[in-house]
PDB file of C-alpha atoms in Angstrom:
ATOM      1  CA  MET G   1      86.629 236.809 -93.195  1.00 82.00           C
ATOM      2  CA  ASP G   2      84.188 236.637 -90.320  1.00 94.00           C
ATOM      3  CA  THR G   3      83.359 233.331 -88.665  1.00 97.00           C
ATOM      4  CA  MET G   4      80.090 231.445 -89.027  1.00 98.00           C
ATOM      5  CA  ARG G   5      79.180 232.402 -85.491  1.00 97.00           C
ATOM      6  CA  GLU G   6      79.882 236.093 -86.074  1.00 97.00           C
ATOM      7  CA  ARG G   7      77.780 235.952 -89.224  1.00 98.00           C
ATOM      8  CA  PHE G   8      74.989 234.305 -87.257  1.00 98.00           C
ATOM      9  CA  ALA G   9      74.893 237.127 -84.720  1.00 98.00           C
ATOM     10  CA  SER G  10      74.912 239.879 -87.342  1.00 98.00           C
ATOM     11  CA  VAL G  11      72.347 238.264 -89.647  1.00 98.00           C
ATOM     12  CA  VAL G  12      69.860 237.304 -86.948  1.00 98.00           C
ATOM     13  CA  SER G  13      70.234 240.688 -85.221  1.00 98.00           C
ATOM     14  CA  GLY G  14      69.160 242.297 -88.485  1.00 98.00           C
ATOM     15  CA  LEU G  15      66.295 239.859 -88.940  1.00 98.00           C
ATOM     16  CA  LEU G  16      64.967 240.772 -85.492  1.00 98.00           C
ATOM     17  CA  ASP G  17      64.401 244.286 -86.851  1.00 97.00           C
ATOM     18  CA  GLU G  18      62.458 242.918 -89.819  1.00 97.00           C
ATOM     19  CA  ASP G  19      60.370 240.070 -88.394  1.00 97.00           C
ATOM     20  CA  PRO G  20      58.296 240.644 -85.245  1.00 96.00           C
ATOM     21  CA  ARG G  21      57.753 236.853 -84.923  1.00 96.00           C
ATOM     22  CA  LEU G  22      61.458 236.237 -84.404  1.00 98.00           C
ATOM     23  CA  ALA G  23      63.007 235.862 -80.943  1.00 98.00           C
ATOM     24  CA  VAL G  24      66.457 234.823 -79.744  1.00 98.00           C
ATOM     25  CA  VAL G  25      66.935 232.753 -76.595  1.00 98.00           C
ATOM     26  CA  LEU G  26      70.415 232.465 -75.073  1.00 98.00           C
ATOM     27  CA  ALA G  27      71.959 230.747 -72.058  1.00 97.00           C
ATOM     28  CA  GLU G  28      74.835 233.187 -71.369  1.00 96.00           C
ATOM     29  CA  ILE G  29      76.802 231.869 -74.352  1.00 95.00           C
ATOM     30  CA  GLY G  30      76.740 234.324 -77.276  1.00 95.00           C
ATOM     31  CA  THR G  31      75.241 237.275 -75.429  1.00 96.00           C
ATOM     32  CA  ASP G  32      77.937 239.716 -76.615  1.00 96.00           C
ATOM     33  CA  GLY G  33      76.925 239.176 -80.230  1.00 96.00           C
ATOM     34  CA  PHE G  34      73.340 240.175 -79.441  1.00 97.00           C
ATOM     35  CA  ARG G  35      73.990 243.054 -77.051  1.00 97.00           C
ATOM     36  CA  ARG G  36      72.748 245.795 -79.386  1.00 97.00           C
ATOM     37  CA  ALA G  37      69.843 243.682 -80.576  1.00 97.00           C
ATOM     38  CA  ALA G  38      68.833 243.148 -76.945  1.00 97.00           C
ATOM     39  CA  GLU G  39      68.784 246.903 -76.407  1.00 97.00           C
ATOM     40  CA  ARG G  40      66.470 247.325 -79.393  1.00 97.00           C
ATOM     41  CA  HIS G  41      64.287 244.310 -78.639  1.00 97.00           C
ATOM     42  CA  PRO G  42      64.500 243.514 -74.913  1.00 97.00           C
ATOM     43  CA  ASP G  43      61.332 241.425 -75.111  1.00 96.00           C
ATOM     44  CA  ARG G  44      62.659 239.258 -77.959  1.00 98.00           C
ATOM     45  CA  VAL G  45      66.293 238.693 -76.961  1.00 98.00           C
ATOM     46  CA  VAL G  46      66.151 236.646 -73.772  1.00 98.00           C
ATOM     47  CA  ASN G  47      69.084 235.358 -71.717  1.00 98.00           C
ATOM     48  CA  VAL G  48      67.974 232.630 -69.303  1.00 97.00           C
ATOM     49  CA  GLY G  49      71.384 232.193 -67.696  1.00 96.00           C
ATOM     50  CA  ILE G  50      73.243 228.890 -67.490  1.00 95.00           C
ATOM     51  CA  ARG G  51      70.037 226.854 -67.656  1.00 95.00           C
ATOM     52  CA  GLU G  52      69.991 224.931 -70.914  1.00 96.00           C
ATOM     53  CA  GLN G  53      66.832 222.952 -70.180  1.00 96.00           C
ATOM     54  CA  LEU G  54      65.094 226.263 -69.529  1.00 97.00           C
ATOM     55  CA  LEU G  55      66.575 227.618 -72.771  1.00 97.00           C
ATOM     56  CA  VAL G  56      64.682 224.974 -74.735  1.00 98.00           C
ATOM     57  CA  GLY G  57      61.570 225.239 -72.568  1.00 97.00           C
ATOM     58  CA  VAL G  58      61.336 228.993 -73.099  1.00 97.00           C
ATOM     59  CA  GLY G  59      61.841 228.531 -76.828  1.00 97.00           C
ATOM     60  CA  GLY G  60      59.122 225.905 -76.958  1.00 97.00           C
ATOM     61  CA  GLY G  61      56.778 228.189 -75.051  1.00 97.00           C
ATOM     62  CA  MET G  62      57.425 231.033 -77.459  1.00 97.00           C
ATOM     63  CA  ALA G  63      56.685 228.719 -80.375  1.00 96.00           C
ATOM     64  CA  LEU G  64      53.334 227.817 -78.825  1.00 96.00           C
ATOM     65  CA  THR G  65      52.332 231.474 -79.137  1.00 95.00           C
ATOM     66  CA  GLY G  66      53.256 231.535 -82.835  1.00 94.00           C
ATOM     67  CA  MET G  67      56.695 233.089 -82.473  1.00 96.00           C
ATOM     68  CA  ARG G  68      59.781 231.821 -84.327  1.00 97.00           C
ATOM     69  CA  PRO G  69      62.384 231.147 -81.580  1.00 98.00           C
ATOM     70  CA  VAL G  70      66.113 230.907 -82.353  1.00 98.00           C
ATOM     71  CA  LEU G  71      68.030 229.063 -79.619  1.00 98.00           C
ATOM     72  CA  HIS G  72      71.809 229.269 -79.379  1.00 98.00           C
ATOM     73  CA  THR G  73      74.641 227.773 -77.335  1.00 98.00           C
ATOM     74  CA  PHE G  74      77.330 225.109 -77.657  1.00 97.00           C
ATOM     75  CA  ALA G  75      76.085 221.952 -79.383  1.00 97.00           C
ATOM     76  CA  SER G  76      76.651 219.844 -76.279  1.00 97.00           C
ATOM     77  CA  PHE G  77      74.422 222.187 -74.262  1.00 97.00           C
ATOM     78  CA  LEU G  78      71.850 222.678 -77.025  1.00 98.00           C
ATOM     79  CA  VAL G  79      71.212 219.094 -78.131  1.00 98.00           C
ATOM     80  CA  GLU G  80      72.677 216.676 -75.587  1.00 97.00           C
ATOM     81  CA  ARG G  81      71.977 218.247 -72.194  1.00 96.00           C
ATOM     82  CA  PRO G  82      68.341 219.338 -72.835  1.00 97.00           C
ATOM     83  CA  PHE G  83      67.428 216.454 -75.132  1.00 97.00           C
ATOM     84  CA  GLU G  84      64.282 215.596 -73.186  1.00 97.00           C
ATOM     85  CA  GLN G  85      63.044 219.159 -73.587  1.00 97.00           C
ATOM     86  CA  LEU G  86      63.692 219.019 -77.354  1.00 97.00           C
ATOM     87  CA  LYS G  87      61.768 215.756 -77.542  1.00 97.00           C
ATOM     88  CA  LEU G  88      58.794 217.107 -75.596  1.00 96.00           C
ATOM     89  CA  ASP G  89      58.676 220.891 -75.977  1.00 96.00           C
ATOM     90  CA  PHE G  90      59.201 220.798 -79.735  1.00 97.00           C
ATOM     91  CA  GLY G  91      58.506 217.259 -80.945  1.00 95.00           C
ATOM     92  CA  HIS G  92      55.620 216.206 -78.681  1.00 95.00           C
ATOM     93  CA  GLN G  93      54.093 219.689 -78.609  1.00 94.00           C
ATOM     94  CA  GLY G  94      54.322 219.933 -82.395  1.00 94.00           C
ATOM     95  CA  THR G  95      56.111 223.279 -82.283  1.00 95.00           C
ATOM     96  CA  GLY G  96      58.876 224.639 -84.493  1.00 97.00           C
ATOM     97  CA  GLY G  97      62.005 226.699 -84.042  1.00 97.00           C
ATOM     98  CA  VAL G  98      65.647 227.064 -84.963  1.00 98.00           C
ATOM     99  CA  LEU G  99      68.560 225.580 -83.032  1.00 98.00           C
ATOM    100  CA  VAL G 100      71.907 227.202 -83.852  1.00 98.00           C
ATOM    101  CA  SER G 101      74.912 225.520 -82.279  1.00 98.00           C
ATOM    102  CA  ALA G 102      78.580 226.365 -81.842  1.00 97.00           C
ATOM    103  CA  GLY G 103      81.540 224.162 -80.990  1.00 96.00           C
ATOM    104  CA  ALA G 104      80.693 221.345 -83.416  1.00 96.00           C
ATOM    105  CA  SER G 105      82.524 218.080 -82.618  1.00 96.00           C
ATOM    106  CA  TYR G 106      85.843 219.445 -81.354  1.00 94.00           C
ATOM    107  CA  ASP G 107      86.180 223.114 -82.363  1.00 94.00           C
ATOM    108  CA  TRP G 108      87.408 224.055 -78.877  1.00 93.00           C
ATOM    109  CA  PRO G 109      89.454 221.106 -77.596  1.00 92.00           C
ATOM    110  CA  ALA G 110      90.718 223.140 -74.623  1.00 91.00           C
ATOM    111  CA  GLY G 111      87.154 223.110 -73.307  1.00 92.00           C
ATOM    112  CA  GLY G 112      87.337 219.355 -72.895  1.00 91.00           C
ATOM    113  CA  PHE G 113      84.734 216.721 -73.671  1.00 91.00           C
ATOM    114  CA  THR G 114      81.982 218.761 -72.002  1.00 91.00           C
ATOM    115  CA  HIS G 115      82.205 221.193 -74.931  1.00 92.00           C
ATOM    116  CA  MET G 116      82.286 218.582 -77.703  1.00 92.00           C
ATOM    117  CA  ALA G 117      79.224 217.063 -79.366  1.00 95.00           C
ATOM    118  CA  PRO G 118      80.162 214.517 -82.041  1.00 96.00           C
ATOM    119  CA  GLY G 119      76.851 212.716 -81.492  1.00 97.00           C
ATOM    120  CA  ASP G 120      74.478 215.662 -81.935  1.00 98.00           C
ATOM    121  CA  VAL G 121      73.159 214.858 -85.421  1.00 98.00           C
ATOM    122  CA  ALA G 122      72.807 211.158 -84.590  1.00 98.00           C
ATOM    123  CA  LEU G 123      70.823 212.097 -81.489  1.00 97.00           C
ATOM    124  CA  LEU G 124      68.488 214.372 -83.433  1.00 97.00           C
ATOM    125  CA  ASP G 125      67.999 211.502 -85.868  1.00 96.00           C
ATOM    126  CA  THR G 126      66.008 209.732 -83.145  1.00 97.00           C
ATOM    127  CA  LEU G 127      63.407 212.507 -83.368  1.00 97.00           C
ATOM    128  CA  ASP G 128      60.963 213.128 -86.189  1.00 95.00           C
ATOM    129  CA  GLY G 129      60.830 216.094 -88.509  1.00 94.00           C
ATOM    130  CA  TRP G 130      64.130 217.919 -88.005  1.00 97.00           C
ATOM    131  CA  THR G 131      65.904 219.599 -90.908  1.00 97.00           C
ATOM    132  CA  VAL G 132      69.678 219.651 -90.337  1.00 98.00           C
ATOM    133  CA  HIS G 133      72.018 222.139 -92.019  1.00 98.00           C
ATOM    134  CA  VAL G 134      75.823 221.821 -91.772  1.00 98.00           C
ATOM    135  CA  PRO G 135      77.276 224.822 -93.634  1.00 98.00           C
ATOM    136  CA  GLY G 136      80.889 224.817 -94.766  1.00 98.00           C
ATOM    137  CA  HIS G 137      81.392 228.584 -95.063  1.00 98.00           C
ATOM    138  CA  PRO G 138      79.985 231.750 -93.401  1.00 98.00           C
ATOM    139  CA  ASP G 139      78.199 232.733 -96.630  1.00 98.00           C
ATOM    140  CA  GLU G 140      76.464 229.357 -96.682  1.00 98.00           C
ATOM    141  CA  ALA G 141      75.611 229.768 -93.016  1.00 98.00           C
ATOM    142  CA  GLU G 142      73.929 233.101 -93.789  1.00 98.00           C
ATOM    143  CA  THR G 143      71.836 231.597 -96.578  1.00 98.00           C
ATOM    144  CA  LEU G 144      70.742 228.676 -94.427  1.00 98.00           C
ATOM    145  CA  LEU G 145      70.081 230.850 -91.371  1.00 98.00           C
ATOM    146  CA  ARG G 146      67.865 233.217 -93.345  1.00 98.00           C
ATOM    147  CA  ARG G 147      65.947 230.260 -94.718  1.00 97.00           C
ATOM    148  CA  ALA G 148      65.584 228.713 -91.269  1.00 97.00           C
ATOM    149  CA  CYS G 149      64.434 231.907 -89.582  1.00 97.00           C
ATOM    150  CA  ALA G 150      61.801 232.497 -92.244  1.00 94.00           C
ATOM    151  CA  GLY G 151      60.698 228.857 -92.259  1.00 83.00           C
ATOM    152  CA  GLY G 152      57.262 227.609 -91.426  1.00 58.00           C
ATOM    153  CA  ASN G 153      53.930 229.313 -91.180  1.00 43.00           C
ATOM    154  CA  GLY G 154      53.349 228.971 -87.462  1.00 40.00           C
ATOM    155  CA  SER G 155      50.611 226.375 -87.894  1.00 37.00           C
ATOM    156  CA  GLY G 156      52.415 223.542 -86.108  1.00 40.00           C
ATOM    157  CA  GLU G 157      52.321 219.917 -87.163  1.00 42.00           C
ATOM    158  CA  GLY G 158      52.458 217.598 -84.170  1.00 39.00           C
ATOM    159  CA  GLY G 159      49.976 215.998 -81.876  1.00 39.00           C
ATOM    160  CA  GLU G 160      46.488 214.690 -82.605  1.00 39.00           C
ATOM    161  CA  GLY G 161      44.590 216.923 -84.975  1.00 35.00           C
ATOM    162  CA  GLY G 162      47.804 218.188 -86.588  1.00 37.00           C
ATOM    163  CA  VAL G 163      48.424 221.249 -84.412  1.00 37.00           C
ATOM    164  CA  GLY G 164      50.609 221.855 -81.429  1.00 38.00           C
ATOM    165  CA  VAL G 165      49.098 221.889 -77.955  1.00 40.00           C
ATOM    166  CA  GLY G 166      47.776 225.385 -77.343  1.00 41.00           C
ATOM    167  CA  GLY G 167      47.329 226.140 -81.024  1.00 45.00           C
ATOM    168  CA  GLY G 168      50.761 227.645 -81.661  1.00 56.00           C
ATOM    169  CA  GLY G 169      53.447 226.173 -83.853  1.00 69.00           C
ATOM    170  CA  GLY G 170      56.337 228.399 -84.836  1.00 68.00           C
ATOM    171  CA  GLY G 171      56.864 226.568 -88.143  1.00 80.00           C
ATOM    172  CA  ASP G 172      59.302 223.783 -88.940  1.00 94.00           C
ATOM    173  CA  ARG G 173      62.119 222.434 -86.771  1.00 97.00           C
ATOM    174  CA  VAL G 174      65.636 223.265 -87.974  1.00 98.00           C
ATOM    175  CA  TYR G 175      69.111 222.615 -86.599  1.00 98.00           C
ATOM    176  CA  VAL G 176      71.981 224.725 -87.975  1.00 98.00           C
ATOM    177  CA  ARG G 177      75.357 223.294 -86.966  1.00 98.00           C
ATOM    178  CA  LEU G 178      77.983 226.045 -87.087  1.00 98.00           C
ATOM    179  CA  SER G 179      81.707 225.345 -86.976  1.00 98.00           C
ATOM    180  CA  ALA G 180      84.975 227.225 -86.672  1.00 96.00           C
ATOM    181  CA  GLN G 181      86.250 225.045 -89.521  1.00 96.00           C
ATOM    182  CA  THR G 182      85.437 226.355 -92.995  1.00 97.00           C
ATOM    183  CA  ASN G 183      86.064 225.692 -96.660  1.00 98.00           C
ATOM    184  CA  ALA G 184      87.983 228.299 -98.657  1.00 98.00           C
ATOM    185  CA  ARG G 185      85.010 229.237-100.856  1.00 98.00           C
ATOM    186  CA  PRO G 186      81.235 229.054-100.470  1.00 98.00           C
ATOM    187  CA  LEU G 187      78.980 227.052-102.755  1.00 98.00           C
ATOM    188  CA  PRO G 188      75.470 228.101-103.889  1.00 97.00           C
ATOM    189  CA  VAL G 189      73.519 226.128-101.305  1.00 97.00           C
ATOM    190  CA  THR G 190      69.736 226.315-101.221  1.00 95.00           C
ATOM    191  CA  GLY G 191      68.899 224.320 -98.112  1.00 95.00           C
ATOM    192  CA  GLU G 192      67.731 221.397-100.209  1.00 94.00           C
ATOM    193  CA  GLY G 193      69.700 218.470-101.563  1.00 96.00           C
ATOM    194  CA  PHE G 194      73.316 217.730-102.426  1.00 98.00           C
ATOM    195  CA  LEU G 195      75.497 219.477-105.016  1.00 98.00           C
ATOM    196  CA  THR G 196      77.685 217.555-107.461  1.00 98.00           C
ATOM    197  CA  VAL G 197      81.086 219.264-107.315  1.00 98.00           C
ATOM    198  CA  ARG G 198      83.148 216.594-109.088  1.00 96.00           C
ATOM    199  CA  ARG G 199      82.039 213.935-111.560  1.00 95.00           C
ATOM    200  CA  GLY G 200      83.925 210.660-111.857  1.00 94.00           C
ATOM    201  CA  GLY G 201      83.720 208.056-114.570  1.00 92.00           C
ATOM    202  CA  PRO G 202      81.254 205.138-114.818  1.00 89.00           C
ATOM    203  CA  GLY G 203      81.495 202.977-111.731  1.00 88.00           C
ATOM    204  CA  ALA G 204      83.546 205.528-109.783  1.00 93.00           C
ATOM    205  CA  PRO G 205      82.875 205.650-106.030  1.00 94.00           C
ATOM    206  CA  ALA G 206      80.659 208.450-104.797  1.00 97.00           C
ATOM    207  CA  VAL G 207      82.072 210.472-101.898  1.00 98.00           C
ATOM    208  CA  VAL G 208      79.604 212.582 -99.909  1.00 98.00           C
ATOM    209  CA  ALA G 209      81.469 215.442 -98.205  1.00 98.00           C
ATOM    210  CA  VAL G 210      79.553 217.214 -95.452  1.00 98.00           C
ATOM    211  CA  GLY G 211      79.977 220.898 -94.649  1.00 98.00           C
ATOM    212  CA  PRO G 212      83.473 222.065 -93.653  1.00 98.00           C
ATOM    213  CA  LEU G 213      85.103 218.772 -94.697  1.00 98.00           C
ATOM    214  CA  LEU G 214      84.636 219.434 -98.430  1.00 98.00           C
ATOM    215  CA  ASP G 215      88.047 221.020 -99.059  1.00 98.00           C
ATOM    216  CA  GLY G 216      89.806 218.148 -97.317  1.00 98.00           C
ATOM    217  CA  VAL G 217      87.858 215.605 -99.347  1.00 98.00           C
ATOM    218  CA  LEU G 218      88.662 217.331-102.644  1.00 98.00           C
ATOM    219  CA  ASP G 219      92.325 217.383-101.658  1.00 98.00           C
ATOM    220  CA  ALA G 220      92.165 213.700-100.719  1.00 98.00           C
ATOM    221  CA  VAL G 221      90.669 212.549-104.044  1.00 97.00           C
ATOM    222  CA  ARG G 222      92.884 214.683-106.268  1.00 97.00           C
ATOM    223  CA  GLY G 223      93.941 212.498-109.204  1.00 96.00           C
ATOM    224  CA  LEU G 224      91.512 209.711-108.261  1.00 96.00           C
ATOM    225  CA  ASP G 225      88.458 208.625-110.224  1.00 95.00           C
ATOM    226  CA  ALA G 226      85.670 209.644-107.859  1.00 96.00           C
ATOM    227  CA  THR G 227      82.423 211.586-107.839  1.00 97.00           C
ATOM    228  CA  VAL G 228      82.093 214.096-105.003  1.00 98.00           C
ATOM    229  CA  LEU G 229      78.752 215.298-103.677  1.00 98.00           C
ATOM    230  CA  TYR G 230      78.564 218.246-101.288  1.00 98.00           C
ATOM    231  CA  ALA G 231      76.043 218.188 -98.461  1.00 98.00           C
ATOM    232  CA  ALA G 232      75.365 221.390 -96.537  1.00 98.00           C
ATOM    233  CA  THR G 233      71.900 220.041 -95.723  1.00 98.00           C
ATOM    234  CA  VAL G 234      72.042 216.464 -94.446  1.00 98.00           C
ATOM    235  CA  ARG G 235      68.458 216.001 -93.288  1.00 98.00           C
ATOM    236  CA  PRO G 236      66.381 215.277 -95.207  1.00 97.00           C
ATOM    237  CA  PHE G 237      69.002 213.016 -96.800  1.00 98.00           C
ATOM    238  CA  ASP G 238      69.134 213.504-100.573  1.00 98.00           C
ATOM    239  CA  ALA G 239      68.575 209.925-101.715  1.00 98.00           C
ATOM    240  CA  ALA G 240      67.840 210.989-105.294  1.00 97.00           C
ATOM    241  CA  ALA G 241      71.206 212.748-105.695  1.00 97.00           C
ATOM    242  CA  LEU G 242      73.071 209.755-104.318  1.00 97.00           C
ATOM    243  CA  ARG G 243      71.246 207.369-106.631  1.00 96.00           C
ATOM    244  CA  ALA G 244      71.974 209.625-109.610  1.00 95.00           C
ATOM    245  CA  ALA G 245      75.660 209.793-108.694  1.00 95.00           C
ATOM    246  CA  VAL G 246      76.071 206.013-108.808  1.00 94.00           C
ATOM    247  CA  ALA G 247      73.636 205.301-111.655  1.00 90.00           C
ATOM    248  CA  GLY G 248      75.065 202.757-114.075  1.00 81.00           C
ATOM    249  CA  SER G 249      77.337 201.172-111.505  1.00 78.00           C
ATOM    250  CA  GLY G 250      76.624 197.502-110.958  1.00 77.00           C
ATOM    251  CA  ALA G 251      77.639 197.546-107.298  1.00 82.00           C
ATOM    252  CA  PRO G 252      77.949 201.165-106.130  1.00 92.00           C
ATOM    253  CA  GLU G 253      80.587 202.197-103.610  1.00 95.00           C
ATOM    254  CA  VAL G 254      79.737 205.143-101.351  1.00 97.00           C
ATOM    255  CA  VAL G 255      81.951 206.971 -98.870  1.00 98.00           C
ATOM    256  CA  LEU G 256      80.326 209.326 -96.360  1.00 98.00           C
ATOM    257  CA  VAL G 257      82.666 211.913 -94.815  1.00 98.00           C
ATOM    258  CA  GLU G 258      80.887 213.650 -91.938  1.00 98.00           C
ATOM    259  CA  PRO G 259      82.264 216.086 -89.316  1.00 98.00           C
ATOM    260  CA  TYR G 260      80.420 214.258 -86.527  1.00 98.00           C
ATOM    261  CA  LEU G 261      79.956 210.654 -85.392  1.00 98.00           C
ATOM    262  CA  ALA G 262      81.117 208.161 -88.017  1.00 98.00           C
ATOM    263  CA  GLY G 263      78.228 206.227 -89.525  1.00 97.00           C
ATOM    264  CA  THR G 264      75.563 208.812 -88.719  1.00 98.00           C
ATOM    265  CA  SER G 265      74.214 208.712 -92.294  1.00 98.00           C
ATOM    266  CA  THR G 266      75.027 205.146 -93.304  1.00 98.00           C
ATOM    267  CA  THR G 267      71.476 203.953 -92.693  1.00 97.00           C
ATOM    268  CA  ALA G 268      70.046 206.758 -94.831  1.00 97.00           C
ATOM    269  CA  ALA G 269      72.501 205.962 -97.635  1.00 98.00           C
ATOM    270  CA  ALA G 270      71.758 202.255 -97.396  1.00 97.00           C
ATOM    271  CA  GLU G 271      68.028 202.921 -97.637  1.00 97.00           C
ATOM    272  CA  ALA G 272      68.630 205.067-100.728  1.00 97.00           C
ATOM    273  CA  LEU G 273      70.364 202.099-102.399  1.00 96.00           C
ATOM    274  CA  ALA G 274      68.250 199.338-100.908  1.00 95.00           C
ATOM    275  CA  ASP G 275      67.346 197.838-104.287  1.00 93.00           C
ATOM    276  CA  VAL G 276      70.937 197.444-105.548  1.00 92.00           C
ATOM    277  CA  PRO G 277      74.023 195.682-104.152  1.00 94.00           C
ATOM    278  CA  HIS G 278      76.321 198.304-102.672  1.00 95.00           C
ATOM    279  CA  ARG G 279      79.150 199.021-100.245  1.00 96.00           C
ATOM    280  CA  ILE G 280      79.218 201.955 -97.835  1.00 97.00           C
ATOM    281  CA  LEU G 281      82.062 203.389 -95.770  1.00 98.00           C
ATOM    282  CA  GLY G 282      81.089 205.855 -93.050  1.00 98.00           C
ATOM    283  CA  LEU G 283      83.917 208.176 -91.981  1.00 98.00           C
ATOM    284  CA  GLY G 284      83.623 210.700 -89.187  1.00 98.00           C
ATOM    285  CA  THR G 285      84.448 211.238 -85.562  1.00 97.00           C
ATOM    286  CA  ALA G 286      85.303 208.019 -83.739  1.00 95.00           C
ATOM    287  CA  ARG G 287      83.307 206.820 -80.750  1.00 94.00           C
ATOM    288  CA  ALA G 288      86.400 206.619 -78.566  1.00 91.00           C
ATOM    289  CA  GLU G 289      87.034 209.831 -76.632  1.00 89.00           C
ATOM    290  CA  LEU G 290      90.344 211.571 -77.289  1.00 88.00           C
ATOM    291  CA  ARG G 291      91.481 212.386 -73.763  1.00 87.00           C
ATOM    292  CA  ARG G 292      93.903 215.099 -74.830  1.00 82.00           C
ATOM    293  CA  TYR G 293      93.389 218.765 -75.587  1.00 83.00           C
ATOM    294  CA  GLY G 294      95.562 219.593 -78.599  1.00 90.00           C
ATOM    295  CA  THR G 295      94.169 221.643 -81.484  1.00 93.00           C
ATOM    296  CA  ALA G 296      91.175 221.165 -83.758  1.00 93.00           C
ATOM    297  CA  ALA G 297      93.561 220.211 -86.572  1.00 94.00           C
ATOM    298  CA  GLU G 298      95.150 217.548 -84.365  1.00 95.00           C
ATOM    299  CA  HIS G 299      91.720 216.155 -83.534  1.00 95.00           C
ATOM    300  CA  LEU G 300      90.876 216.112 -87.241  1.00 95.00           C
ATOM    301  CA  ALA G 301      93.980 214.021 -87.947  1.00 96.00           C
ATOM    302  CA  ALA G 302      93.441 211.766 -84.930  1.00 95.00           C
ATOM    303  CA  HIS G 303      89.977 210.892 -86.237  1.00 96.00           C
ATOM    304  CA  GLY G 304      91.407 210.173 -89.696  1.00 97.00           C
ATOM    305  CA  LEU G 305      89.641 213.117 -91.346  1.00 98.00           C
ATOM    306  CA  ASP G 306      92.676 215.015 -92.622  1.00 97.00           C
ATOM    307  CA  PRO G 307      93.367 214.776 -96.398  1.00 98.00           C
ATOM    308  CA  ARG G 308      96.193 212.235 -96.106  1.00 98.00           C
ATOM    309  CA  SER G 309      94.186 209.880 -93.907  1.00 98.00           C
ATOM    310  CA  LEU G 310      91.070 210.304 -96.033  1.00 98.00           C
ATOM    311  CA  ARG G 311      92.976 209.391 -99.192  1.00 98.00           C
ATOM    312  CA  GLU G 312      94.356 206.246 -97.583  1.00 97.00           C
ATOM    313  CA  ARG G 313      90.962 205.202 -96.291  1.00 97.00           C
ATOM    314  CA  ILE G 314      89.092 205.958 -99.524  1.00 96.00           C
ATOM    315  CA  THR G 315      91.610 204.190-101.744  1.00 96.00           C
ATOM    316  CA  GLY G 316      91.782 201.254 -99.349  1.00 94.00           C
ATOM    317  CA  PHE G 317      88.004 200.943 -99.393  1.00 93.00           C
ATOM    318  CA  ALA G 318      87.864 201.128-103.203  1.00 86.00           C
ATOM    319  CA  ALA G 319      90.488 198.377-103.343  1.00 82.00           C
ATOM    320  CA  GLY G 320      88.426 196.200-101.018  1.00 77.00           C
ATOM    321  CA  ALA G 321      90.739 196.520 -98.014  1.00 58.00           C
ATOM    322  CA  ALA G 322      89.572 196.972 -94.437  1.00 55.00           C
ATOM    323  CA  VAL G 323      89.778 200.606 -93.272  1.00 61.00           C
TER     324      VAL G 323
END
């Protein structure tokens, strides 16, 4: 099976042939995957070199002309390093585009903390209007990438008067968070809302499993009374699905299992249940930096996101214990 990142390169290379609005902007990372596409479309596959702020600036400029830019590099270089450019060149300018990241929270531990971005989704949460996809399988990544690349009508939405400065737009703003970690099988994601993959009994806790953590969550709750929701699209947060999952429970218990900073979605879940007493446990990557290389699997376990740790934490929470 190919990886999410390999699928990204093949799918978007094909879309470049079909959609003259589409452009890919790279900062050295990922250029091999787009080598043939660059030969066919040298004006729409642009490598700016190791200049991530420029990567976002060029993408924002393309969007102002009505193009649909797709920007790609490691998450830490795509969201964290050029955050000001994302805030201004897309948010303030009212333009749209697609960010496609690699590396996730700790996919390449040997690269060190410079190549890890556990806070990327939380950081984007400080900006308005971003859709965030976190696929758990290459097939899901393809579906969500095709949707993202086709998204929007180029009219723009920001700024006074409802259009981007300069009259461009490039459509909606989408972040697709790719990972080397995958689930064994894809689910029929649509880019909207959560899927119910396991239904518990009345009053059972609802566990929201995000992207590539679904298989681990299902393993962790085997034999337990729990409802499991699958989220490959986390923003907008599907409040209706969460409410439906805990309907009939006097004091709902919700566990969020996210492959990035723990607690990133607790506020959204709390707002969804604001009118009922509830308890929420946010599991994810810890704030403390792991100052060792190791493997991705070792990082998963160190953050308490492996099946054994998840089971202990979920059952402890359901029993009212501190976790």
